[in-house]
Short mmCIF file of C-alpha atoms in Angstrom, two decimals:
data_model
loop_
_atom_site.label_atom_id
_atom_site.label_comp_id
_atom_site.label_asym_id
_atom_site.label_seq_id
_atom_site.Cartn_x
_atom_site.Cartn_y
_atom_site.Cartn_z
CA UNK I 198 -35.23 -27.90 13.86
CA UNK I 199 -36.76 -25.56 16.43
CA UNK I 200 -33.26 -24.59 17.64
CA UNK I 201 -32.19 -23.65 14.13
CA UNK I 202 -35.26 -21.47 13.70
CA UNK I 203 -34.53 -19.77 17.02
CA UNK I 204 -30.98 -18.95 15.94
CA UNK I 205 -32.16 -17.52 12.63
CA UNK I 206 -34.89 -15.46 14.19
CA UNK I 207 -32.92 -14.44 17.25
CA UNK I 208 -35.81 -15.34 19.58
CA UNK I 209 -35.03 -15.14 23.23
CA UNK I 210 -32.41 -12.42 22.58
CA UNK I 211 -29.54 -14.92 22.41
CA UNK I 212 -27.78 -16.73 19.59
CA UNK I 213 -29.32 -14.74 16.74
CA UNK I 214 -27.31 -14.40 13.54
CA UNK I 215 -27.20 -10.65 14.11
CA UNK I 216 -25.64 -11.15 17.54
CA UNK I 217 -23.03 -13.48 16.07
CA UNK I 218 -22.16 -10.96 13.35
CA UNK I 219 -22.01 -8.09 15.85
CA UNK I 220 -19.63 -10.12 18.00
CA UNK I 221 -17.40 -10.78 15.01
CA UNK I 222 -17.48 -7.07 14.12
CA UNK I 223 -16.40 -6.13 17.66
CA UNK I 224 -13.59 -8.72 17.64
CA UNK I 225 -12.31 -7.64 14.23
CA UNK I 226 -12.65 -3.98 15.26
CA UNK I 227 -10.55 -4.48 18.39
CA UNK I 228 -7.92 -6.32 16.35
CA UNK I 229 -7.72 -3.50 13.80
CA UNK I 230 -7.78 -0.76 16.43
CA UNK I 231 -5.10 -2.24 18.66
CA UNK I 232 -3.11 -3.57 15.71
CA UNK I 233 -2.97 -0.12 14.13
CA UNK I 234 -1.61 1.40 17.35
CA UNK I 235 0.95 -1.37 17.88
CA UNK I 236 2.06 -1.20 14.25
CA UNK I 237 2.43 2.57 14.54
CA UNK I 238 4.48 2.28 17.75
CA UNK I 239 6.85 -0.17 16.07
CA UNK I 240 7.33 1.89 12.89
CA UNK I 241 7.20 5.48 14.18
CA UNK I 242 8.84 7.46 16.94
CA UNK I 243 7.54 10.81 18.26
CA UNK I 244 9.98 13.70 18.34
CA UNK I 245 9.66 17.28 19.55
CA UNK I 246 11.54 19.82 17.41
CA UNK I 247 13.48 22.16 19.73
CA UNK I 248 14.78 24.84 17.31
CA UNK I 249 13.55 27.13 14.52
CA UNK I 250 16.04 25.90 11.90
CA UNK I 251 13.34 23.99 9.98
CA UNK I 252 10.78 26.81 9.80
CA UNK I 253 8.32 27.16 8.21
CA UNK I 254 8.06 23.40 7.60
CA UNK I 255 8.37 22.62 11.30
CA UNK I 256 8.31 25.22 14.08
CA UNK I 257 9.82 24.94 17.58
CA UNK I 258 7.70 22.80 19.86
CA UNK I 259 6.03 20.88 17.02
CA UNK I 260 5.48 17.20 17.71
CA UNK I 261 6.33 15.09 14.67
CA UNK I 262 6.06 11.41 13.78
CA UNK I 263 9.28 10.04 12.34
CA UNK I 264 9.47 6.67 10.61
CA UNK I 265 12.28 4.48 11.86
CA UNK I 266 14.44 3.76 8.82
CA UNK I 267 17.88 2.60 7.85
CA UNK I 268 20.19 5.32 6.52
CA UNK I 269 20.32 3.52 3.18
CA UNK I 270 16.65 4.39 2.60
CA UNK I 271 17.23 8.15 2.70
CA UNK I 272 16.53 10.16 -0.46
CA UNK I 273 17.05 13.80 -1.40
CA UNK I 274 14.41 16.08 0.08
CA UNK I 275 13.79 13.91 3.15
CA UNK I 276 13.57 15.61 6.53
CA UNK I 277 15.58 13.33 8.78
CA UNK I 278 16.51 12.93 12.42
CA UNK I 279 20.15 12.14 12.99
CA UNK I 280 22.86 12.24 15.63
CA UNK I 281 26.46 13.11 14.80
CA UNK I 282 29.06 13.83 17.47
CA UNK I 283 30.72 16.46 15.26
CA UNK I 284 27.48 18.47 15.34
CA UNK I 285 25.85 17.74 18.68
CA UNK I 286 25.27 15.02 21.24
CA UNK I 287 21.52 15.46 20.80
CA UNK I 288 19.33 14.36 17.86
CA UNK I 289 18.93 17.03 15.17
CA UNK I 290 16.42 17.51 12.35
CA UNK I 291 17.45 18.77 8.88
CA UNK I 292 16.58 18.29 5.22
CA UNK I 293 18.71 16.12 2.94
CA UNK I 294 19.91 18.24 0.02
CA UNK I 295 22.63 16.01 -1.42
CA UNK I 296 23.60 12.33 -1.29
CA UNK I 297 26.84 10.52 -2.09
CA UNK I 298 28.33 11.64 -5.42
CA UNK I 299 26.25 14.83 -5.65
CA UNK I 300 27.81 18.25 -6.15
CA UNK I 301 25.95 20.81 -4.06
CA UNK I 302 26.66 24.40 -5.01
CA UNK I 303 25.65 27.89 -3.99
CA UNK I 304 24.67 29.81 -5.79
CA UNK I 305 23.01 29.63 -9.22
CA UNK I 306 22.29 32.55 -11.53
CA UNK I 307 19.25 33.57 -9.47
CA UNK I 308 20.89 32.82 -6.12
CA UNK I 309 19.35 29.37 -5.89
CA UNK I 310 20.95 26.17 -4.64
CA UNK I 311 22.01 23.67 -7.31
CA UNK I 312 22.56 19.91 -7.18
CA UNK I 313 24.63 18.46 -10.02
CA UNK I 314 24.01 21.66 -11.96
CA UNK I 315 20.23 21.50 -11.57
CA UNK I 316 18.68 24.52 -9.85
CA UNK I 317 16.35 23.61 -7.01
CA UNK I 318 12.89 25.11 -6.69
CA UNK I 319 12.41 25.28 -2.92
CA UNK I 320 9.12 26.95 -1.99
CA UNK I 321 9.35 25.43 1.51
CA UNK I 322 12.36 27.47 2.66
CA UNK I 323 12.40 30.63 4.78
CA UNK I 324 15.10 33.00 3.58
CA UNK I 325 14.46 35.75 6.16
CA UNK I 326 17.29 36.90 8.37
CA UNK I 327 17.96 35.23 11.68
CA UNK I 328 16.47 36.68 14.85
CA UNK I 329 19.08 39.14 16.19
CA UNK I 330 18.04 38.14 19.68
CA UNK I 331 19.25 34.60 18.95
CA UNK I 332 22.79 35.07 17.60
CA UNK I 333 24.71 32.18 16.09
CA UNK I 334 27.59 30.79 18.15
CA UNK I 335 30.83 32.61 17.24
CA UNK I 336 32.57 31.00 14.30
CA UNK I 337 29.85 28.40 13.73
CA UNK I 338 27.07 30.15 11.86
CA UNK I 339 26.78 29.72 8.09
CA UNK I 340 27.42 32.85 6.09
CA UNK I 341 24.22 33.42 4.06
CA UNK I 342 24.93 33.94 0.38
CA UNK I 343 28.58 32.90 0.65
CA UNK I 344 29.43 30.71 -2.34
CA UNK I 345 30.40 27.11 -1.67
CA UNK I 346 30.73 23.90 -3.63
CA UNK I 347 30.80 20.46 -2.07
CA UNK I 348 31.05 17.02 -3.62
CA UNK I 349 29.34 14.67 -1.16
CA UNK I 350 31.41 11.56 -0.33
CA UNK I 351 29.79 8.20 -1.06
CA UNK I 352 27.71 7.01 1.88
CA UNK I 353 27.27 10.54 3.22
CA UNK I 354 24.58 13.23 3.21
CA UNK I 355 24.63 17.03 2.87
CA UNK I 356 22.02 18.52 5.20
CA UNK I 357 20.46 21.98 5.46
CA UNK I 358 17.72 23.62 7.48
CA UNK I 359 14.70 25.13 5.76
CA UNK I 360 15.28 28.43 7.55
CA UNK I 361 18.46 28.97 5.64
CA UNK I 362 19.74 32.09 7.45
CA UNK I 363 19.25 30.65 10.94
CA UNK I 364 20.38 27.06 10.61
CA UNK I 365 23.56 25.45 11.84
CA UNK I 366 23.84 22.79 9.16
CA UNK I 367 26.40 21.31 6.77
CA UNK I 368 27.46 24.81 5.70
CA UNK I 369 28.71 25.48 9.23
CA UNK I 370 31.07 22.50 9.03
CA UNK I 371 32.58 22.93 5.56
CA UNK I 372 36.11 23.11 6.96
CA UNK I 373 35.80 19.80 8.79
CA UNK I 374 36.42 16.30 7.47
CA UNK I 375 33.75 15.41 4.94
CA UNK I 376 33.00 19.10 4.31
CA UNK I 377 30.02 19.15 6.64
CA UNK I 378 28.47 15.90 5.44
CA UNK I 379 27.33 13.16 7.81
CA UNK I 380 27.28 9.40 7.25
CA UNK I 381 23.97 7.76 6.36
CA UNK I 382 24.39 5.59 9.45
CA UNK I 383 23.83 8.69 11.60
CA UNK I 384 20.18 8.84 10.48
CA UNK I 385 17.67 7.13 12.77
CA UNK I 386 14.34 8.29 11.33
CA UNK I 387 12.56 10.26 8.60
CA UNK I 388 9.82 12.76 9.46
CA UNK I 389 6.57 11.63 7.87
CA UNK I 390 3.97 13.88 9.50
CA UNK I 391 3.26 16.67 11.93
CA UNK I 392 1.22 15.39 14.87
CA UNK I 393 0.78 18.42 17.16
CA UNK I 394 -0.45 21.17 17.28
CA UNK I 395 -1.18 20.82 13.54
CA UNK I 396 -1.89 17.45 11.92
CA UNK I 397 -0.70 16.89 8.35
CA UNK I 398 1.52 14.71 6.22
CA UNK I 399 4.92 16.07 5.19
CA UNK I 400 5.04 16.20 1.41
CA UNK I 401 8.14 15.16 -0.56
CA UNK I 402 9.56 18.11 -2.54
CA UNK I 403 8.87 17.67 -6.25
CA UNK I 404 12.07 19.53 -7.17
CA UNK I 405 14.08 16.37 -6.32
CA UNK I 406 11.82 13.96 -8.22
CA UNK I 407 13.68 14.39 -11.51
CA UNK I 408 17.09 13.63 -10.03
CA UNK I 409 18.47 10.06 -10.08
CA UNK I 410 16.83 7.97 -7.35
CA UNK I 411 13.84 10.30 -7.12
CA UNK I 412 12.17 10.94 -3.79
CA UNK I 413 11.18 8.57 -1.01
CA UNK I 414 7.71 7.11 -0.64
CA UNK I 415 5.59 8.02 2.39
CA UNK I 416 5.53 5.49 5.21
CA UNK I 417 2.49 3.41 6.22
CA UNK I 418 1.02 6.09 8.49
CA UNK I 419 -2.15 6.60 6.42
CA UNK I 420 -2.81 2.85 6.40
CA UNK I 421 -2.26 2.64 10.14
CA UNK I 422 -4.68 5.50 10.78
CA UNK I 423 -7.24 3.87 8.48
CA UNK I 424 -6.95 0.63 10.48
CA UNK I 425 -7.48 2.50 13.76
CA UNK I 426 -10.50 4.44 12.44
CA UNK I 427 -12.06 1.36 10.81
CA UNK I 428 -11.49 -0.67 13.96
CA UNK I 429 -13.12 1.96 16.16
CA UNK I 430 -16.11 2.15 13.79
CA UNK I 431 -16.58 -1.65 13.83
CA UNK I 432 -16.40 -1.75 17.64
CA UNK I 433 -19.00 1.01 17.98
CA UNK I 434 -21.34 -0.50 15.38
CA UNK I 435 -20.99 -4.02 16.75
CA UNK I 436 -21.54 -2.90 20.35
CA UNK I 437 -24.56 -0.81 19.34
CA UNK I 438 -26.33 -3.72 17.62
CA UNK I 439 -27.74 -5.33 20.77
CA UNK I 440 -29.20 -2.16 22.35
CA UNK I 441 -30.56 -1.06 18.96
CA UNK I 442 -32.33 -4.39 18.41
CA UNK I 443 -33.85 -4.23 21.90
CA UNK I 444 -35.13 -0.67 21.35
CA UNK I 445 -36.62 -1.60 17.98
CA UNK I 446 -38.14 -4.74 19.47
CA UNK I 447 -39.87 -2.76 22.21
CA UNK I 448 -41.23 -0.35 19.62
CA UNK I 449 -42.69 -3.19 17.57
CA UNK I 450 -44.29 -4.80 20.62
CA UNK I 451 -45.92 -1.50 21.55
CA UNK I 452 -47.27 -1.11 18.02
CA UNK I 453 -48.74 -4.62 18.13
CA UNK I 454 -50.27 -4.01 21.57
CA UNK I 455 -51.84 -0.78 20.32
CA UNK I 456 -53.23 -2.57 17.26
CA UNK I 457 -55.04 -5.05 19.51
#
């Protein structure tokens, strides 16, 4: 009976219910904190963007977090990382404009890009001219404003950079097999967020939402960050319980001694 009362009251500084709960909080906090990091490492890969072809969405040197996905999960509007030997031996980052069966055309009545006859509203693009100090490789650069029309083969993707006048993308490979499209299997990841120097989620363009298949859903990054933050908070609160109780206990003892 006396032992039970000691546990409930926490006398002696050991075995109190508060200490038990603080220990549980620390254990759960560590599990959430470490679990969030491990989960993130399994789902996401960091990638540093080397070129300006995706400006202003992503600028050279930006560190992004890309969700590891299968090519079959790609939707229009996604910014993807892919490797295709016809383009380069290194991973590249571009935006998916068209998927298998789509007809991608330039240009509409107002000079806009169209997909299956629907004009795209693309506020994210940069239509300024390319930097003359960084000329396109001879014979490879897309000709801005030059009309084209491509029907994307099934299982393939038509890709373009957001900086339209300074991007070596599908338009630069129109004369090759597949008319500049790449197979879905070439995609290894989808950019979900900017991690450095700015930190923000990459929004899915609403202009593609009305097309068949809609847009992709964001990955679990927000949930992973919430787990890490919640875990850290539980660890701090649980670890602070003991010292806080001791400080409050000393204060009460001093008050009682003064009252005597």
